[in-house]
Short mmCIF file of C-alpha atoms in Angstrom, two decimals:
data_model
loop_
_atom_site.label_atom_id
_atom_site.label_comp_id
_atom_site.label_asym_id
_atom_site.label_seq_id
_atom_site.Cartn_x
_atom_site.Cartn_y
_atom_site.Cartn_z
CA MET A 1076 81.42 123.93 85.72
CA TRP A 1077 84.38 121.53 85.70
CA ARG A 1078 83.89 120.88 89.42
CA VAL A 1079 80.29 119.87 88.78
CA LEU A 1080 81.31 117.56 85.93
CA ILE A 1081 83.96 115.86 88.03
CA GLY A 1082 81.53 115.54 90.91
CA LEU A 1083 78.91 113.95 88.66
CA SER A 1084 81.52 111.55 87.26
CA LEU A 1085 82.47 110.45 90.76
CA GLY A 1086 78.80 110.24 91.66
CA LEU A 1087 78.48 107.47 89.07
CA LEU A 1088 80.48 105.29 91.45
CA GLY A 1089 77.39 105.18 93.66
CA LEU A 1090 75.15 103.99 90.81
CA PRO A 1091 75.65 100.24 91.46
CA VAL A 1092 74.41 100.62 95.03
CA LEU A 1093 71.39 102.64 93.89
CA ALA A 1094 70.62 100.03 91.24
CA VAL A 1095 70.70 97.26 93.83
CA LEU A 1096 68.36 99.17 96.14
CA ALA A 1097 66.03 99.97 93.22
CA SER A 1098 65.60 96.26 92.50
CA TRP A 1099 62.85 96.16 95.14
CA LEU A 1100 60.68 98.28 92.83
CA TRP A 1101 60.21 95.22 90.61
CA LEU A 1102 58.32 92.61 92.61
CA ASP A 1103 56.34 90.73 89.99
CA ALA A 1104 54.83 87.29 90.37
CA GLN A 1105 57.93 85.52 89.08
CA VAL A 1106 60.24 87.28 91.53
CA LEU A 1107 57.85 86.60 94.41
CA ALA A 1108 57.79 82.93 93.45
CA VAL A 1109 61.59 82.86 93.51
CA TRP A 1110 61.57 84.45 96.96
CA ARG A 1111 59.11 81.84 98.22
CA ASP A 1112 61.43 79.13 96.96
CA LEU A 1113 64.40 80.87 98.59
CA ALA A 1114 62.57 81.17 101.90
CA GLU A 1115 61.57 77.50 101.83
CA THR A 1116 64.98 76.12 100.77
CA VAL A 1117 68.14 78.18 101.16
CA LEU A 1118 67.42 81.49 102.90
CA LEU A 1119 67.69 80.03 106.40
CA PRO A 1120 70.92 78.10 105.60
CA TYR A 1121 72.38 81.28 104.07
CA SER A 1122 71.54 83.25 107.21
CA LEU A 1123 72.83 80.63 109.63
CA ALA A 1124 76.05 80.00 107.71
CA THR A 1125 76.76 83.72 107.31
CA ALA A 1126 76.08 84.37 111.00
CA ALA A 1127 78.22 81.43 112.14
CA LEU A 1128 81.04 82.49 109.82
CA ALA A 1129 80.88 86.07 111.10
CA VAL A 1130 80.89 85.09 114.78
CA GLY A 1131 83.72 82.60 114.31
CA VAL A 1132 85.91 84.99 112.37
CA VAL A 1133 85.39 87.91 114.77
CA ALA A 1134 86.19 85.75 117.79
CA GLY A 1135 89.23 84.23 116.07
CA VAL A 1136 90.80 87.47 114.83
CA LEU A 1137 90.27 89.16 118.21
CA LEU A 1138 91.95 86.27 119.99
CA LEU A 1139 94.82 85.81 117.51
CA GLY A 1140 95.39 89.40 116.43
CA GLY A 1141 94.64 90.99 119.80
CA GLY A 1142 96.83 88.51 121.66
CA ALA A 1143 99.74 89.06 119.28
CA ALA A 1144 99.36 92.85 119.51
CA LEU A 1145 99.37 92.67 123.32
CA LEU A 1146 102.49 90.52 123.40
CA ILE A 1147 104.47 92.58 120.88
CA ALA A 1148 103.49 95.99 122.27
CA SER A 1149 103.66 95.25 126.00
CA PHE A 1150 106.38 92.63 126.51
CA ASP A 1151 110.03 92.18 125.64
CA PHE A 1152 111.24 88.70 124.68
CA PRO A 1153 113.68 87.09 122.23
CA LEU A 1154 112.85 87.49 118.51
CA ARG A 1155 110.27 90.15 119.33
CA GLY A 1156 111.55 92.51 116.61
CA LEU A 1157 111.50 89.81 113.91
CA LEU A 1158 108.10 88.49 114.88
CA GLY A 1159 106.71 92.03 115.16
CA TRP A 1160 106.96 92.62 111.44
CA ALA A 1161 106.47 88.97 110.39
CA LEU A 1162 103.00 88.94 111.95
CA VAL A 1163 101.83 91.24 109.14
CA LEU A 1164 102.92 88.82 106.38
CA PRO A 1165 99.59 86.90 106.08
CA MET A 1166 98.06 90.10 104.66
CA ALA A 1167 100.08 89.42 101.50
CA LEU A 1168 98.09 86.23 100.83
CA PRO A 1169 94.55 86.51 99.50
CA ALA A 1170 92.27 84.36 101.62
CA TYR A 1171 91.40 82.12 98.69
CA VAL A 1172 95.10 81.34 98.11
CA THR A 1173 95.43 80.27 101.73
CA ALA A 1174 92.34 78.09 101.25
CA TYR A 1175 93.82 76.37 98.21
CA ALA A 1176 97.13 75.75 99.98
CA TYR A 1177 95.50 74.18 103.04
CA THR A 1178 93.23 72.08 100.90
CA ASP A 1179 96.31 70.70 99.18
CA TRP A 1180 97.95 70.01 102.56
CA LEU A 1181 94.99 68.56 104.47
CA GLN A 1182 92.68 66.87 101.97
CA TYR A 1183 92.33 63.07 101.99
CA SER A 1184 95.00 62.58 99.32
CA GLY A 1185 97.25 65.32 100.72
CA PRO A 1186 100.63 64.73 102.35
CA VAL A 1187 99.43 65.23 105.95
CA GLN A 1188 96.63 62.66 105.90
CA THR A 1189 98.69 60.26 103.79
CA ALA A 1190 101.53 60.35 106.33
CA LEU A 1191 99.12 59.95 109.25
CA ARG A 1192 97.38 56.97 107.63
CA GLU A 1193 100.72 55.28 107.03
CA ALA A 1194 101.83 55.96 110.60
CA LEU A 1195 98.57 54.86 112.23
CA GLY A 1196 97.64 52.09 109.79
CA TRP A 1197 94.19 53.58 109.10
CA GLN A 1198 92.33 53.42 105.81
CA GLY A 1199 89.77 56.20 106.22
CA ALA A 1200 90.09 59.92 106.71
CA VAL A 1201 92.21 60.89 109.71
CA LEU A 1202 91.32 64.61 109.85
CA PRO A 1203 87.98 66.39 109.42
CA GLU A 1204 87.11 67.71 105.98
CA ILE A 1205 88.88 71.03 105.41
CA ARG A 1206 86.21 72.19 102.95
CA SER A 1207 83.62 73.05 105.55
CA LEU A 1208 82.39 75.93 107.65
CA PRO A 1209 85.00 75.40 110.40
CA GLY A 1210 87.68 75.18 107.73
CA ALA A 1211 86.52 78.47 106.20
CA ILE A 1212 86.56 80.13 109.63
CA GLY A 1213 90.12 78.93 110.20
CA VAL A 1214 91.28 80.21 106.82
CA PHE A 1215 89.71 83.63 107.32
CA VAL A 1216 91.16 83.95 110.82
CA LEU A 1217 94.68 83.14 109.60
CA ALA A 1218 94.34 85.51 106.64
CA LEU A 1219 92.63 88.44 108.38
CA TYR A 1220 93.95 88.61 111.95
CA PRO A 1221 96.60 91.21 110.86
CA TYR A 1222 93.81 93.83 110.69
CA VAL A 1223 93.32 93.50 114.44
CA TYR A 1224 97.04 93.12 115.06
CA VAL A 1225 98.06 96.28 113.21
CA LEU A 1226 95.42 98.54 114.75
CA GLY A 1227 95.74 96.98 118.18
CA ARG A 1228 99.53 97.22 118.23
CA GLY A 1229 99.41 100.85 117.20
CA ALA A 1230 96.90 101.69 119.92
CA LEU A 1231 98.79 99.78 122.60
CA ALA A 1232 102.11 101.33 121.61
CA GLU A 1233 100.68 104.86 121.92
CA ARG A 1234 99.19 104.43 125.37
CA SER A 1235 99.15 107.56 127.45
CA VAL A 1236 102.00 107.49 129.95
CA LEU A 1237 100.13 109.89 132.23
CA LEU A 1238 97.19 107.51 132.56
CA LEU A 1239 99.43 104.58 133.39
CA GLU A 1240 101.42 106.66 135.87
CA ALA A 1241 98.19 107.82 137.49
CA ALA A 1242 97.07 104.21 137.84
CA GLN A 1243 100.42 103.35 139.40
CA THR A 1244 100.08 106.13 141.96
CA LEU A 1245 96.68 104.70 142.89
CA GLY A 1246 98.28 101.38 143.74
CA ALA A 1247 97.68 99.43 140.52
CA GLY A 1248 100.32 96.82 139.84
CA ARG A 1249 101.94 96.11 136.48
CA TRP A 1250 99.37 93.54 135.40
CA GLN A 1251 96.45 95.61 136.67
CA ARG A 1252 97.66 98.59 134.64
CA LEU A 1253 97.86 96.35 131.59
CA TRP A 1254 94.41 94.78 131.88
CA ARG A 1255 92.44 97.65 133.43
CA VAL A 1256 94.03 100.65 131.65
CA ALA A 1257 95.98 99.70 128.50
CA LEU A 1258 93.55 97.17 127.03
CA PRO A 1259 90.42 99.33 127.54
CA LEU A 1260 92.24 102.18 125.77
CA ALA A 1261 92.95 99.87 122.82
CA ARG A 1262 89.45 98.37 122.72
CA PRO A 1263 88.10 100.69 119.98
CA ALA A 1264 91.10 99.89 117.76
CA LEU A 1265 90.68 96.14 118.32
CA LEU A 1266 86.97 96.34 117.47
CA ALA A 1267 87.72 98.43 114.38
CA GLY A 1268 90.17 95.78 113.18
CA ALA A 1269 87.62 93.04 113.82
CA ALA A 1270 85.02 95.01 111.83
CA LEU A 1271 87.42 95.32 108.88
CA ALA A 1272 88.08 91.57 108.99
CA LEU A 1273 84.35 90.92 109.12
CA MET A 1274 83.69 93.11 106.08
CA GLU A 1275 86.38 91.24 104.15
CA THR A 1276 84.76 87.95 105.18
CA LEU A 1277 81.29 89.01 104.08
CA ALA A 1278 82.67 90.25 100.76
CA ASP A 1279 84.58 87.06 99.99
CA TYR A 1280 83.56 84.70 97.24
CA GLY A 1281 86.66 82.59 96.54
CA VAL A 1282 86.86 80.78 99.89
CA VAL A 1283 83.14 80.22 100.46
CA SER A 1284 82.53 78.97 96.92
CA TYR A 1285 85.57 76.67 96.98
CA PHE A 1286 84.65 75.27 100.41
CA GLY A 1287 80.94 75.05 99.58
CA VAL A 1288 79.80 77.31 102.44
CA PRO A 1289 76.28 78.66 101.66
CA THR A 1290 76.71 82.35 102.53
CA TYR A 1291 74.84 85.35 101.14
CA THR A 1292 77.71 86.14 98.74
CA ALA A 1293 77.64 82.66 97.24
CA GLY A 1294 73.85 82.90 97.07
CA VAL A 1295 73.95 86.12 95.06
CA TYR A 1296 76.11 84.52 92.37
CA LYS A 1297 74.01 81.35 92.40
CA ALA A 1298 70.77 83.29 91.92
CA TRP A 1299 72.30 85.29 89.08
CA LEU A 1300 74.34 82.67 87.20
CA SER A 1301 72.64 79.36 88.02
CA TRP A 1302 69.00 80.34 88.44
CA ASP A 1303 69.05 83.18 85.89
CA GLN A 1304 67.16 85.50 88.25
CA PRO A 1305 68.88 88.93 88.18
CA ALA A 1306 66.12 90.64 90.17
CA ALA A 1307 66.26 88.05 92.96
CA ALA A 1308 70.05 88.25 92.98
CA ALA A 1309 69.91 92.03 93.33
CA GLN A 1310 67.38 91.81 96.15
CA LEU A 1311 69.44 89.16 97.91
CA ALA A 1312 72.42 91.47 97.50
CA THR A 1313 70.56 94.18 99.40
CA LEU A 1314 70.40 91.91 102.45
CA LEU A 1315 74.16 91.46 102.24
CA LEU A 1316 74.59 95.21 101.72
CA LEU A 1317 72.46 95.90 104.80
CA VAL A 1318 74.61 93.65 106.97
CA VAL A 1319 77.84 95.15 105.62
CA THR A 1320 76.54 98.70 106.13
CA VAL A 1321 75.76 97.95 109.78
CA VAL A 1322 79.27 96.55 110.25
CA TRP A 1323 80.77 99.57 108.47
CA LEU A 1324 78.88 101.99 110.70
CA ALA A 1325 80.07 100.06 113.76
CA GLU A 1326 83.65 100.25 112.48
CA ARG A 1327 83.37 103.99 111.89
CA ARG A 1328 82.00 104.44 115.40
CA ALA A 1329 84.88 102.44 116.82
CA GLN A 1330 87.37 104.53 114.84
CA SER A 1331 85.77 107.75 116.03
CA ARG A 1332 86.23 106.64 119.63
CA LEU A 1333 89.99 106.29 119.21
CA ARG A 1334 90.40 109.92 120.28
CA PHE A 1335 89.04 109.11 123.71
CA ALA A 1336 92.21 107.19 124.51
CA GLN A 1337 94.15 110.45 124.76
CA VAL A 1338 94.44 112.92 127.58
CA LYS A 1339 95.20 116.55 126.96
CA GLY A 1340 98.85 117.15 127.66
CA ALA A 1341 99.71 113.45 127.75
CA ARG A 1342 103.11 112.45 126.48
CA ARG A 1343 102.78 110.41 123.30
CA VAL A 1344 105.73 108.11 123.95
CA PRO A 1345 105.86 104.32 124.21
CA THR A 1346 105.67 102.90 127.70
CA PRO A 1347 108.40 100.54 128.92
CA ARG A 1348 107.75 96.93 127.94
CA VAL A 1349 107.68 94.15 130.51
CA PRO A 1350 110.74 91.86 130.11
CA LEU A 1351 110.03 88.13 129.91
CA SER A 1352 112.41 85.25 130.48
CA GLY A 1353 112.36 81.48 130.78
CA TRP A 1354 109.13 79.67 130.01
CA ALA A 1355 107.19 82.92 129.72
CA ALA A 1356 109.52 84.19 126.97
CA ALA A 1357 109.37 80.83 125.16
CA ALA A 1358 105.56 80.82 125.32
CA ALA A 1359 105.40 84.37 123.95
CA CYS A 1360 107.71 83.41 121.06
CA VAL A 1361 105.59 80.38 120.20
CA ALA A 1362 102.33 82.33 120.46
CA CYS A 1363 103.61 84.98 118.02
CA ALA A 1364 105.33 82.52 115.69
CA LEU A 1365 102.34 80.20 115.21
CA PRO A 1366 100.17 82.76 113.32
CA VAL A 1367 103.09 83.49 110.98
CA LEU A 1368 103.79 79.79 110.47
CA LEU A 1369 100.16 78.84 109.85
CA GLY A 1370 99.06 82.00 108.04
CA PHE A 1371 102.07 82.55 105.77
CA ALA A 1372 104.93 80.06 105.91
CA LEU A 1373 102.99 76.80 105.43
CA PRO A 1374 100.74 78.06 102.57
CA VAL A 1375 103.71 79.55 100.71
CA LEU A 1376 105.79 76.43 101.31
CA GLY A 1377 102.99 74.23 100.01
CA MET A 1378 102.69 76.23 96.80
CA LEU A 1379 106.46 76.28 96.34
CA LEU A 1380 106.62 72.49 96.69
CA ARG A 1381 103.86 72.15 94.12
CA LEU A 1382 105.69 74.48 91.75
CA LEU A 1383 108.99 72.62 92.14
CA GLN A 1384 107.50 69.28 91.16
CA THR A 1385 108.63 67.60 87.95
CA PRO A 1386 107.56 69.27 84.69
CA ASP A 1387 105.49 66.18 83.80
CA GLU A 1388 103.23 66.87 86.77
CA VAL A 1389 103.12 70.66 86.70
CA GLY A 1390 103.60 72.47 83.43
CA VAL A 1391 104.34 76.18 83.45
CA PRO A 1392 102.71 78.00 80.48
CA TRP A 1393 105.12 80.94 80.51
CA PRO A 1394 103.62 82.91 77.58
CA ARG A 1395 100.13 82.73 79.11
CA PHE A 1396 101.53 83.51 82.54
CA VAL A 1397 103.11 86.67 81.18
CA GLN A 1398 99.75 87.64 79.66
CA TRP A 1399 97.91 87.02 82.95
CA THR A 1400 100.46 89.11 84.82
CA TRP A 1401 100.24 91.94 82.29
CA ASN A 1402 96.44 91.96 82.47
CA SER A 1403 96.60 92.18 86.27
CA LEU A 1404 99.24 94.92 86.23
CA ARG A 1405 97.41 96.90 83.55
CA LEU A 1406 94.11 96.89 85.41
CA GLY A 1407 95.85 97.66 88.69
CA LEU A 1408 97.79 100.61 87.30
CA ILE A 1409 94.81 102.11 85.46
CA THR A 1410 92.59 101.85 88.52
CA ALA A 1411 95.32 103.18 90.81
CA LEU A 1412 95.86 106.26 88.64
CA LEU A 1413 92.14 107.03 88.46
CA ALA A 1414 91.60 106.37 92.17
CA VAL A 1415 94.52 108.58 93.22
CA ALA A 1416 93.33 111.36 90.89
CA ALA A 1417 89.81 111.16 92.34
CA ALA A 1418 91.16 111.12 95.90
CA LEU A 1419 93.39 114.14 95.21
CA TRP A 1420 90.50 116.13 93.82
CA LEU A 1421 88.19 115.22 96.68
CA GLY A 1422 90.88 115.92 99.25
CA PHE A 1423 91.57 119.36 97.77
CA GLU A 1424 87.87 120.24 97.54
CA GLN A 1425 87.24 119.13 101.12
CA ARG A 1426 90.20 121.22 102.30
CA GLN A 1427 88.93 124.32 100.51
CA ARG A 1428 85.26 123.82 101.47
CA PRO A 1429 85.04 121.58 104.58
CA THR A 1430 81.24 121.79 104.66
CA GLY A 1431 80.65 121.59 100.91
CA TRP A 1432 79.06 118.89 98.83
CA ALA A 1433 82.46 117.32 98.08
CA THR A 1434 82.68 116.34 101.74
CA TRP A 1435 79.36 114.52 101.55
CA LEU A 1436 80.41 112.85 98.31
CA GLY A 1437 83.66 111.71 99.89
CA GLN A 1438 81.82 110.22 102.86
CA GLY A 1439 79.49 108.36 100.55
CA LEU A 1440 82.34 106.98 98.46
CA GLY A 1441 84.06 105.93 101.66
CA LEU A 1442 81.45 103.20 102.00
CA GLY A 1443 82.69 101.64 98.76
CA TYR A 1444 85.40 99.53 100.39
CA ALA A 1445 82.75 97.86 102.53
CA ILE A 1446 80.59 96.95 99.51
CA PRO A 1447 81.15 93.31 98.48
CA GLY A 1448 82.19 92.62 94.91
CA ALA A 1449 79.01 90.61 94.41
CA VAL A 1450 76.89 93.69 95.13
CA VAL A 1451 78.95 95.82 92.75
CA VAL A 1452 78.65 93.27 89.96
CA VAL A 1453 74.88 92.98 90.35
CA GLY A 1454 74.53 96.75 90.59
CA LEU A 1455 76.45 97.25 87.35
CA LEU A 1456 74.85 94.51 85.29
CA ALA A 1457 71.22 94.86 86.40
CA PRO A 1458 70.71 98.33 84.80
CA VAL A 1459 72.54 97.16 81.68
CA LEU A 1460 70.19 94.20 81.26
CA ALA A 1461 67.14 96.37 81.93
CA LEU A 1462 68.27 98.91 79.33
CA GLN A 1463 69.04 96.18 76.83
CA ALA A 1464 65.52 94.79 77.18
CA VAL A 1465 64.11 98.19 76.20
CA TRP A 1466 66.81 99.18 73.70
CA PRO A 1467 68.46 96.04 72.28
CA ALA A 1468 70.86 97.96 70.02
CA ASN A 1469 72.38 100.11 72.77
CA PRO A 1470 76.19 99.94 72.96
CA LEU A 1471 76.35 100.12 76.75
CA ALA A 1472 76.25 96.36 77.27
CA ALA A 1473 79.15 95.82 74.87
CA ILE A 1474 81.17 98.56 76.57
CA ILE A 1475 80.55 97.28 80.11
CA THR A 1476 81.06 93.57 79.44
CA GLY A 1477 83.25 93.59 76.33
CA THR A 1478 85.94 96.02 77.46
CA SER A 1479 87.76 96.87 80.67
CA VAL A 1480 85.46 99.85 81.35
CA GLY A 1481 83.01 97.89 83.50
CA LEU A 1482 85.83 96.19 85.37
CA VAL A 1483 87.65 99.44 86.16
CA TRP A 1484 84.33 101.00 87.17
CA ALA A 1485 83.71 98.15 89.64
CA TYR A 1486 87.26 98.46 90.98
CA LEU A 1487 86.83 102.19 91.56
CA VAL A 1488 83.56 101.63 93.42
CA ARG A 1489 85.37 99.32 95.83
CA PHE A 1490 88.85 100.81 96.14
CA VAL A 1491 88.64 104.57 95.69
CA ALA A 1492 88.06 104.68 99.47
CA VAL A 1493 91.53 103.17 99.99
CA ALA A 1494 93.13 106.00 98.04
CA MET A 1495 90.97 108.60 99.81
CA GLN A 1496 92.08 107.39 103.23
CA SER A 1497 95.77 107.73 102.34
CA ILE A 1498 95.40 111.14 100.69
CA GLN A 1499 93.27 112.51 103.52
CA SER A 1500 95.86 111.28 105.99
CA GLY A 1501 98.47 113.24 104.05
CA TYR A 1502 96.31 116.36 104.02
CA THR A 1503 95.89 116.25 107.80
CA GLN A 1504 99.65 116.72 108.11
CA LEU A 1505 99.61 119.94 106.05
CA PRO A 1506 98.87 122.93 108.32
CA ALA A 1507 96.19 125.37 107.20
CA ALA A 1508 98.69 128.22 107.61
CA LEU A 1509 100.56 126.77 104.64
CA ASP A 1510 97.63 127.60 102.35
CA ASP A 1511 97.34 131.11 103.77
CA SER A 1512 101.02 131.76 103.15
CA ALA A 1513 100.76 130.45 99.59
CA ARG A 1514 97.79 132.72 98.87
CA THR A 1515 99.71 135.78 100.03
CA LEU A 1516 102.33 134.81 97.43
CA GLY A 1517 99.75 134.61 94.65
CA ARG A 1518 99.09 130.87 94.68
CA SER A 1519 95.42 129.91 94.84
CA GLY A 1520 93.05 127.41 93.25
CA TRP A 1521 94.71 125.12 90.73
CA ARG A 1522 98.13 126.70 91.22
CA LEU A 1523 97.93 126.16 94.99
CA TRP A 1524 97.29 122.48 94.46
CA ARG A 1525 99.96 122.10 91.75
CA ASP A 1526 102.78 124.11 93.35
CA VAL A 1527 102.18 123.49 97.07
CA HIS A 1528 100.01 120.47 97.83
CA LEU A 1529 101.14 118.08 95.11
CA PRO A 1530 104.88 118.09 96.00
CA LEU A 1531 104.05 117.53 99.67
CA LEU A 1532 101.64 114.67 98.96
CA ARG A 1533 104.01 112.50 96.94
CA ARG A 1534 104.45 109.86 99.65
CA PRO A 1535 100.70 109.54 100.40
CA MET A 1536 100.06 109.38 96.64
CA ALA A 1537 102.61 106.59 96.20
CA ALA A 1538 101.15 104.68 99.15
CA ALA A 1539 97.60 105.11 97.83
CA GLY A 1540 98.53 103.96 94.34
CA LEU A 1541 100.40 100.94 95.68
CA LEU A 1542 97.58 99.84 97.96
CA VAL A 1543 94.91 100.25 95.28
CA ALA A 1544 96.94 98.42 92.63
CA VAL A 1545 97.59 95.45 94.91
CA ASP A 1546 93.95 95.28 96.03
CA VAL A 1547 92.82 95.32 92.39
CA MET A 1548 95.18 92.50 91.46
CA LYS A 1549 93.84 90.33 94.30
CA GLU A 1550 90.15 91.14 93.67
CA LEU A 1551 88.27 88.02 92.56
CA PRO A 1552 84.43 88.34 92.52
CA ALA A 1553 84.11 91.39 90.26
CA THR A 1554 86.95 90.25 87.98
CA LEU A 1555 85.48 86.78 87.62
CA VAL A 1556 82.21 88.09 86.16
CA LEU A 1557 83.10 91.37 84.44
CA ARG A 1558 86.43 90.55 82.78
CA PRO A 1559 86.40 90.82 78.98
CA PHE A 1560 86.90 87.75 76.83
CA ASN A 1561 90.45 86.36 76.78
CA SER A 1562 91.71 88.73 79.47
CA ASP A 1563 92.12 86.51 82.51
CA THR A 1564 94.05 87.85 85.49
CA LEU A 1565 96.23 86.10 88.05
CA ALA A 1566 93.37 86.00 90.56
CA VAL A 1567 90.89 84.50 88.08
CA VAL A 1568 93.33 81.89 86.78
CA THR A 1569 94.30 80.88 90.32
CA TYR A 1570 90.63 80.40 91.22
CA GLN A 1571 89.76 78.48 88.05
CA LEU A 1572 92.73 76.11 88.30
CA ALA A 1573 92.12 75.44 91.97
CA ARG A 1574 88.40 74.87 91.35
CA ASP A 1575 89.34 72.25 88.73
CA GLU A 1576 91.62 70.57 91.32
CA ARG A 1577 94.72 71.61 89.36
CA LEU A 1578 96.42 72.97 92.46
CA GLY A 1579 99.89 72.41 91.05
CA GLU A 1580 99.21 74.68 88.08
CA ALA A 1581 97.54 77.22 90.35
CA ALA A 1582 100.75 77.56 92.39
CA LEU A 1583 102.57 79.89 89.98
CA PRO A 1584 99.89 82.62 89.65
CA ALA A 1585 99.16 82.29 93.36
CA LEU A 1586 102.81 82.84 94.27
CA MET A 1587 102.93 85.84 91.95
CA LEU A 1588 99.98 87.35 93.81
CA VAL A 1589 101.81 86.75 97.08
CA ALA A 1590 104.98 88.39 95.78
CA ILE A 1591 103.03 91.45 94.65
CA GLY A 1592 101.12 91.57 97.91
CA LEU A 1593 104.39 91.72 99.86
CA LEU A 1594 105.10 95.23 98.55
CA PRO A 1595 102.57 97.09 100.75
CA ILE A 1596 103.32 94.68 103.60
CA VAL A 1597 106.98 95.76 103.64
CA TRP A 1598 105.87 99.38 103.66
CA LEU A 1599 103.41 98.73 106.48
CA SER A 1600 106.00 96.84 108.52
CA ARG A 1601 108.42 99.75 108.26
CA ARG A 1602 105.74 102.11 109.55
CA LEU A 1603 105.00 99.79 112.47
CA ASN A 1604 108.68 99.60 113.38
CA ASP A 1605 108.91 103.39 113.24
CA THR A 1606 106.13 103.78 115.81
CA ASN A 1607 107.46 101.43 118.49
#
């Protein structure tokens, strides 16, 4: 019975998606009129802007992340070790923080354009407007290329030596082996990283709203908050959900093809790297240093300079800052504990019954990370509003919007998949014979999990909790709408201050988010250095 209850509780995490899909059951005259207006005014701009953003980001992250992965994994040059781990640092910055920093640097009144106008003697704008579609593409590429870099570097570092040796015996030179053998083996990993970056782009609200890019995500919030049309917002969210689902399926397919890069009996050891010297080594250093400089160093430096200005220009409300930090930490820790507990239960059930219903539930919940925060918000609030219209005195609306319950629910919908991936990775390292031996010693069921699995899963549990907590603290769309009164978080305050052009005051909470985001980055960098 308790298994059924837990399963039903986890099944509630799929309710927002079902509510969004069910919105198409209500197509009255008012909703149809709204859709006609959308089709005549903004639907085409939403589609074109979203498509252009997607194509630009995918091309950019493949070029930047794939190129960096190829250089680090296949060549040896000065500063390679330092740059190898530094290339992951932009993952610590939420994309909207990078957007605020570059706006401060490159806007008309910013230091870059001011210096250029003084040097050139011009009066007008020297650089194109940063708050535009090309500017958004640049920000996303700098913030998200590490997805491609991490997966691509891992795939390139684990190339099969036998395949490369076979190519050499067939007369392939060093560069031919690199382009015709190594890169095709890493192609699924590179595409999987690009798909992850694309899903993050489609789910974003902070950058596109701040830059004024009319994407589907911005349209969902506009239909809900500005036009007061929840049904139209939910139906618009289904279009976004459809696109994200297609990308997620493509990413899963690319991940499933990773096994094809291995040959039975192949030695899983790194291949010798090609040494570079002279201009080639200098070019490789510059190519790997530029993403770190543009994606991490300059944004952080810009926020630090803002923070170090005189107190008359930037005031630091320390008591409120402590409250914002506590709210972020509290929500992150609560969600991390619940997500890790859910992942542990699902992992144990799937191990005991590989073909049972828990496996199907886990696969369904795995889609949660691909669901944009806008879809989750609409899926949570739409049923609440419908129920309130029928039963005005119901307490559900107050619980969802007046407490942290709705917020934690939305976080779990999105980030329980992160915990599941880490726990399942830990379970794959536990041999099945271990369970058989434990059962012969009288350990089964709950005692098997408590006495055998739990001690061996401590590191995956810690990694899962850390990743979920950091993701929760950086989450903006769901927090912006569902947060209870007077419980702002670092992400919300950073967005609100930057939106009001108070970039100096936004520097402190933004830097705190960066500092917290560095924790999983350090862990990830250590794992990368252990592999090659």
